[in-house]
Short mmCIF file of N, CA and C in Angstrom, two decimals:
data_model
loop_
_atom_site.label_atom_id
_atom_site.label_comp_id
_atom_site.label_asym_id
_atom_site.label_seq_id
_atom_site.Cartn_x
_atom_site.Cartn_y
_atom_site.Cartn_z
N MET L 1 52.53 -16.96 15.24
CA MET L 1 52.76 -16.02 15.73
C MET L 1 53.33 -14.70 14.51
N GLY L 2 53.51 -15.02 13.49
CA GLY L 2 54.25 -13.29 12.42
C GLY L 2 52.84 -13.23 12.12
N LYS L 3 51.77 -13.84 11.70
CA LYS L 3 50.48 -13.47 11.03
C LYS L 3 50.23 -12.71 11.88
N LEU L 4 49.96 -12.69 13.02
CA LEU L 4 49.08 -12.24 14.10
C LEU L 4 49.84 -10.94 14.50
N ASN L 5 51.41 -10.74 14.70
CA ASN L 5 51.62 -9.99 15.19
C ASN L 5 51.74 -8.74 13.45
N THR L 6 51.58 -9.28 12.23
CA THR L 6 51.80 -7.88 11.12
C THR L 6 50.18 -7.95 11.27
N PHE L 7 49.24 -8.70 11.77
CA PHE L 7 47.73 -7.90 12.48
C PHE L 7 47.46 -7.03 13.02
N TRP L 8 48.27 -7.22 13.65
CA TRP L 8 48.57 -6.07 15.16
C TRP L 8 48.47 -4.83 14.74
N ASN L 9 49.74 -5.63 13.67
CA ASN L 9 50.37 -3.96 13.45
C ASN L 9 49.99 -3.05 12.63
N ILE L 10 49.23 -3.49 10.98
CA ILE L 10 48.23 -2.90 10.49
C ILE L 10 46.66 -2.19 11.23
N PHE L 11 46.39 -2.91 12.76
CA PHE L 11 45.21 -2.47 13.50
C PHE L 11 45.57 -1.23 14.25
N ARG L 12 47.39 -1.06 14.33
CA ARG L 12 47.90 -0.07 15.16
C ARG L 12 47.74 1.30 14.23
N ARG L 13 48.05 0.70 13.22
CA ARG L 13 49.02 1.75 12.36
C ARG L 13 47.14 2.63 11.84
N HIS L 14 45.55 1.30 11.22
CA HIS L 14 44.50 2.42 11.03
C HIS L 14 43.87 1.84 12.16
N LYS L 15 43.68 1.67 13.10
CA LYS L 15 42.97 1.71 13.94
C LYS L 15 41.60 2.43 13.96
N TYR L 16 42.03 3.43 13.43
CA TYR L 16 41.11 4.85 13.39
C TYR L 16 39.88 4.50 12.04
N GLY L 17 40.99 4.24 11.22
CA GLY L 17 39.93 3.94 9.83
C GLY L 17 39.11 2.35 9.91
N PHE L 18 39.45 1.52 10.99
CA PHE L 18 37.94 0.29 11.14
C PHE L 18 37.30 0.59 12.18
N VAL L 19 37.93 1.55 13.21
CA VAL L 19 36.30 2.18 13.77
C VAL L 19 35.96 2.66 13.02
N MET L 20 35.95 3.46 12.16
CA MET L 20 34.78 4.19 11.54
C MET L 20 34.02 3.54 10.44
N VAL L 21 35.38 2.49 10.12
CA VAL L 21 34.13 1.39 9.30
C VAL L 21 33.32 0.66 10.09
N ALA L 22 33.69 0.24 11.12
CA ALA L 22 32.89 -0.76 12.20
C ALA L 22 31.96 0.41 12.61
N PHE L 23 31.97 1.17 12.82
CA PHE L 23 30.59 2.77 13.49
C PHE L 23 30.30 2.30 12.17
N ALA L 24 30.31 2.84 11.12
CA ALA L 24 29.43 2.83 9.70
C ALA L 24 28.21 1.50 9.37
N LEU L 25 29.32 0.28 9.23
CA LEU L 25 28.58 -1.15 9.80
C LEU L 25 27.32 -0.88 10.41
N LEU L 26 27.54 -0.68 11.62
CA LEU L 26 26.52 -0.39 12.53
C LEU L 26 25.86 0.62 12.15
N LEU L 27 25.75 1.37 12.31
CA LEU L 27 24.71 2.55 11.27
C LEU L 27 24.30 1.95 10.89
N GLY L 28 24.65 1.49 9.09
CA GLY L 28 24.14 1.67 8.05
C GLY L 28 23.14 0.12 7.90
N VAL L 29 23.46 -1.05 8.54
CA VAL L 29 22.60 -1.64 8.19
C VAL L 29 22.55 -2.97 9.47
N LEU L 30 23.51 -2.91 10.74
CA LEU L 30 23.16 -4.01 11.42
C LEU L 30 22.78 -3.83 12.48
N ASP L 31 22.29 -2.12 12.53
CA ASP L 31 21.50 -1.96 14.03
C ASP L 31 19.91 -1.93 13.84
N GLU L 32 19.19 -1.77 15.05
CA GLU L 32 17.28 -1.77 14.67
C GLU L 32 17.42 -0.41 14.09
N ASN L 33 18.02 0.47 14.40
CA ASN L 33 18.01 1.48 14.03
C ASN L 33 18.38 1.87 12.38
N SER L 34 18.88 1.37 12.35
CA SER L 34 19.73 1.87 11.04
C SER L 34 19.09 2.32 9.86
N LEU L 35 20.37 2.98 9.40
CA LEU L 35 19.79 3.60 7.83
C LEU L 35 18.78 3.04 6.95
N TRP L 36 19.19 1.69 7.06
CA TRP L 36 18.19 0.89 5.63
C TRP L 36 16.76 0.59 6.36
N SER L 37 17.15 0.70 7.36
CA SER L 37 15.60 -0.12 8.08
C SER L 37 14.63 0.92 8.28
N ARG L 38 15.29 2.26 8.53
CA ARG L 38 14.56 3.74 8.43
C ARG L 38 14.54 3.94 7.05
N TYR L 39 14.77 3.50 5.86
CA TYR L 39 14.30 3.77 4.43
C TYR L 39 13.30 2.69 4.65
N ARG L 40 12.88 1.59 4.64
CA ARG L 40 12.01 0.33 4.82
C ARG L 40 10.39 1.21 5.30
N HIS L 41 11.28 1.64 6.76
CA HIS L 41 9.98 2.23 7.09
C HIS L 41 9.22 3.75 6.67
N LYS L 42 10.29 4.19 6.00
CA LYS L 42 9.53 5.63 4.87
C LYS L 42 8.79 5.00 3.91
N VAL L 43 9.56 3.60 3.47
CA VAL L 43 8.51 3.15 2.16
C VAL L 43 7.32 2.78 2.81
N GLU L 44 6.99 1.85 3.73
CA GLU L 44 5.72 1.16 4.19
C GLU L 44 5.10 2.34 4.91
N LEU L 45 5.54 3.66 5.11
CA LEU L 45 4.39 4.54 5.71
C LEU L 45 3.94 5.44 4.81
N ALA L 46 4.87 5.57 3.38
CA ALA L 46 3.96 6.27 2.36
C ALA L 46 3.31 5.00 1.51
N GLU L 47 3.31 4.09 1.53
CA GLU L 47 2.48 3.17 1.02
C GLU L 47 1.35 3.33 2.09
N LEU L 48 1.14 2.93 3.16
CA LEU L 48 -0.15 3.06 4.08
C LEU L 48 -0.82 4.52 3.90
N ARG L 49 -0.03 5.32 3.62
CA ARG L 49 -0.48 7.26 3.34
C ARG L 49 -0.96 6.83 2.47
N SER L 50 -0.97 6.28 1.57
CA SER L 50 -1.61 6.61 0.01
C SER L 50 -3.25 4.92 0.36
N GLU L 51 -2.75 4.74 1.03
CA GLU L 51 -3.48 3.86 1.22
C GLU L 51 -4.99 4.25 2.42
N ILE L 52 -4.33 4.95 3.26
CA ILE L 52 -5.43 5.42 3.83
C ILE L 52 -5.93 7.05 2.95
N ARG L 53 -4.99 7.32 2.28
CA ARG L 53 -6.11 8.56 1.17
C ARG L 53 -7.09 7.46 0.28
N LYS L 54 -6.75 6.44 -0.47
CA LYS L 54 -7.50 5.47 -0.94
C LYS L 54 -9.12 5.27 -0.38
N PHE L 55 -8.87 4.99 0.77
CA PHE L 55 -10.22 4.52 1.72
C PHE L 55 -10.78 5.37 1.81
N THR L 56 -10.11 6.58 2.51
CA THR L 56 -10.50 8.24 2.82
C THR L 56 -11.79 8.66 1.40
N GLU L 57 -11.13 8.50 -0.07
CA GLU L 57 -12.15 9.39 -0.53
C GLU L 57 -13.00 7.67 -1.35
N MET L 58 -13.35 6.62 -0.50
CA MET L 58 -13.35 5.54 -1.05
C MET L 58 -15.70 5.83 -0.08
N TYR L 59 -15.09 6.41 1.34
CA TYR L 59 -15.49 6.42 2.22
C TYR L 59 -16.31 7.65 2.24
N GLU L 60 -15.92 8.61 1.73
CA GLU L 60 -16.60 10.01 1.00
C GLU L 60 -17.12 9.46 0.27
N HIS L 61 -16.83 8.76 -0.92
CA HIS L 61 -17.75 8.70 -2.24
C HIS L 61 -18.94 7.94 -1.93
N ASP L 62 -18.99 7.06 -1.11
CA ASP L 62 -20.20 6.16 0.23
C ASP L 62 -20.88 6.90 0.83
N THR L 63 -20.36 8.08 1.33
CA THR L 63 -21.58 8.63 2.83
C THR L 63 -22.34 9.62 1.23
N ARG L 64 -21.60 9.93 0.46
CA ARG L 64 -22.06 10.75 -0.84
C ARG L 64 -23.13 10.23 -1.19
N TYR L 65 -23.22 9.08 -1.94
CA TYR L 65 -24.52 8.24 -2.47
C TYR L 65 -25.32 7.67 -1.17
N LEU L 66 -24.92 7.26 -0.48
CA LEU L 66 -25.70 6.88 0.86
C LEU L 66 -26.82 8.11 0.96
N GLU L 67 -25.94 9.17 1.31
CA GLU L 67 -26.87 10.36 1.49
C GLU L 67 -27.88 10.39 0.23
N GLU L 68 -27.87 10.26 -0.68
CA GLU L 68 -28.24 10.76 -1.78
C GLU L 68 -29.37 9.60 -2.29
N MET L 69 -29.42 8.54 -1.76
CA MET L 69 -30.22 7.86 -1.49
C MET L 69 -31.49 7.59 -0.44
N ASN L 70 -31.12 8.20 0.73
CA ASN L 70 -31.78 8.72 1.81
C ASN L 70 -32.96 9.40 1.06
N THR L 71 -32.09 10.63 0.57
CA THR L 71 -32.95 11.82 -0.26
C THR L 71 -33.85 11.56 -1.33
N ASP L 72 -32.69 10.97 -2.25
CA ASP L 72 -33.57 11.79 -3.55
C ASP L 72 -34.21 9.56 -4.08
N THR L 73 -35.97 9.46 -3.71
CA THR L 73 -36.40 8.18 -4.31
C THR L 73 -36.01 7.79 -5.87
N GLU L 74 -36.00 8.78 -6.63
CA GLU L 74 -35.42 8.06 -7.93
C GLU L 74 -33.72 7.23 -7.93
N VAL L 75 -32.96 7.98 -7.07
CA VAL L 75 -31.90 7.06 -6.78
C VAL L 75 -31.82 5.63 -6.86
N LEU L 76 -33.32 5.90 -5.92
CA LEU L 76 -33.32 4.48 -4.64
C LEU L 76 -33.91 3.59 -5.57
N THR L 77 -35.00 3.98 -6.50
CA THR L 77 -35.51 3.29 -7.91
C THR L 77 -34.28 2.46 -8.74
N GLU L 78 -33.42 3.64 -8.88
CA GLU L 78 -32.63 3.38 -9.73
C GLU L 78 -31.89 1.80 -9.47
N ILE L 79 -31.26 2.44 -7.78
CA ILE L 79 -30.21 1.01 -7.75
C ILE L 79 -31.07 0.11 -8.04
N ALA L 80 -32.97 0.14 -7.31
CA ALA L 80 -33.58 -1.06 -7.11
C ALA L 80 -33.45 -1.93 -8.66
N ARG L 81 -33.81 -0.80 -9.30
CA ARG L 81 -34.47 -1.84 -10.86
C ARG L 81 -32.27 -1.90 -11.69
N GLU L 82 -31.67 -1.49 -11.37
CA GLU L 82 -30.15 -2.02 -11.81
C GLU L 82 -29.57 -2.83 -11.47
N ARG L 83 -29.32 -3.10 -9.93
CA ARG L 83 -28.70 -4.24 -8.87
C ARG L 83 -29.58 -5.30 -8.47
N TYR L 84 -30.93 -5.22 -8.76
CA TYR L 84 -31.57 -6.07 -8.20
C TYR L 84 -32.96 -6.63 -9.15
N TYR L 85 -32.99 -6.27 -9.98
CA TYR L 85 -33.58 -6.50 -11.27
C TYR L 85 -35.21 -6.48 -10.64
N MET L 86 -35.46 -4.94 -9.83
CA MET L 86 -36.99 -5.01 -9.81
C MET L 86 -37.75 -4.44 -11.36
N LYS L 87 -38.81 -4.71 -11.38
CA LYS L 87 -39.46 -4.11 -11.69
C LYS L 87 -40.74 -3.47 -11.39
N THR L 88 -41.55 -3.01 -12.51
CA THR L 88 -43.13 -2.17 -12.16
C THR L 88 -44.00 -3.32 -12.66
N ASP L 89 -45.41 -3.22 -12.15
CA ASP L 89 -46.18 -4.14 -12.62
C ASP L 89 -46.60 -4.62 -14.03
N ASP L 90 -46.42 -3.40 -15.18
CA ASP L 90 -46.67 -3.05 -16.43
C ASP L 90 -45.21 -3.08 -17.01
N GLU L 91 -44.20 -3.42 -16.64
CA GLU L 91 -43.06 -4.20 -17.18
C GLU L 91 -43.15 -5.09 -17.30
N ASP L 92 -41.93 -5.56 -18.22
CA ASP L 92 -40.89 -6.72 -18.46
C ASP L 92 -39.60 -6.22 -18.33
N VAL L 93 -38.52 -7.15 -17.40
CA VAL L 93 -36.71 -7.13 -16.99
C VAL L 93 -35.92 -8.22 -17.77
N PHE L 94 -35.45 -8.00 -18.60
CA PHE L 94 -34.60 -8.21 -19.63
C PHE L 94 -33.00 -8.22 -19.51
N VAL L 95 -32.49 -9.43 -18.69
CA VAL L 95 -30.35 -9.56 -18.85
C VAL L 95 -30.36 -9.99 -19.75
N ILE L 96 -29.57 -9.15 -20.05
CA ILE L 96 -28.79 -9.76 -21.25
C ILE L 96 -27.13 -9.50 -20.80
N LYS L 97 -26.92 -10.56 -20.90
CA LYS L 97 -25.06 -11.10 -20.09
C LYS L 97 -24.12 -11.49 -21.29
N SER L 98 -23.51 -10.93 -21.93
CA SER L 98 -22.44 -10.76 -22.70
C SER L 98 -21.55 -12.43 -22.26
N SER L 99 -21.21 -12.86 -23.19
CA SER L 99 -20.13 -14.23 -22.21
C SER L 99 -19.08 -13.80 -22.73
N GLU L 100 -18.12 -14.83 -21.96
CA GLU L 100 -16.70 -14.05 -21.82
C GLU L 100 -15.78 -14.70 -23.29
N LYS L 101 -16.27 -15.19 -23.95
CA LYS L 101 -15.77 -15.42 -25.53
C LYS L 101 -15.82 -14.03 -26.13
N ASP L 102 -17.06 -13.05 -26.30
CA ASP L 102 -17.45 -12.55 -26.78
C ASP L 102 -15.78 -11.29 -26.27
N GLU L 103 -16.06 -11.03 -25.16
CA GLU L 103 -15.27 -10.44 -24.43
C GLU L 103 -13.65 -10.61 -24.77
N LYS L 104 -13.84 -11.27 -24.38
CA LYS L 104 -12.20 -11.66 -25.28
C LYS L 104 -11.23 -11.26 -26.68
N ALA L 105 -12.62 -11.52 -27.44
CA ALA L 105 -12.64 -11.21 -28.92
C ALA L 105 -12.40 -10.09 -29.63
N GLN L 106 -13.26 -9.33 -28.52
CA GLN L 106 -13.08 -8.06 -28.71
C GLN L 106 -12.18 -6.76 -28.42
#
């Protein structure tokens, strides 16, 4: 009974301190809306916003490129030659690929 009695005396003397520590612990770490979870959500939101910005820029670039392909036949010809190795009747196409060893050496 002696230990319980001394704990009770300490608690009665510092009850406001114990309540404030419990409240700070509840707000800081344990609650669903704690400061820690708010910080994590804020970081995640910043990452998602940067991802949205990146995809928006990619979308705008691809939209401009698609519009350019629809209006300019030279761009369409360039794409057909570079990506799909298409050629006209009077020319030959040579594809030169460098090996991985050469790229690593440089």
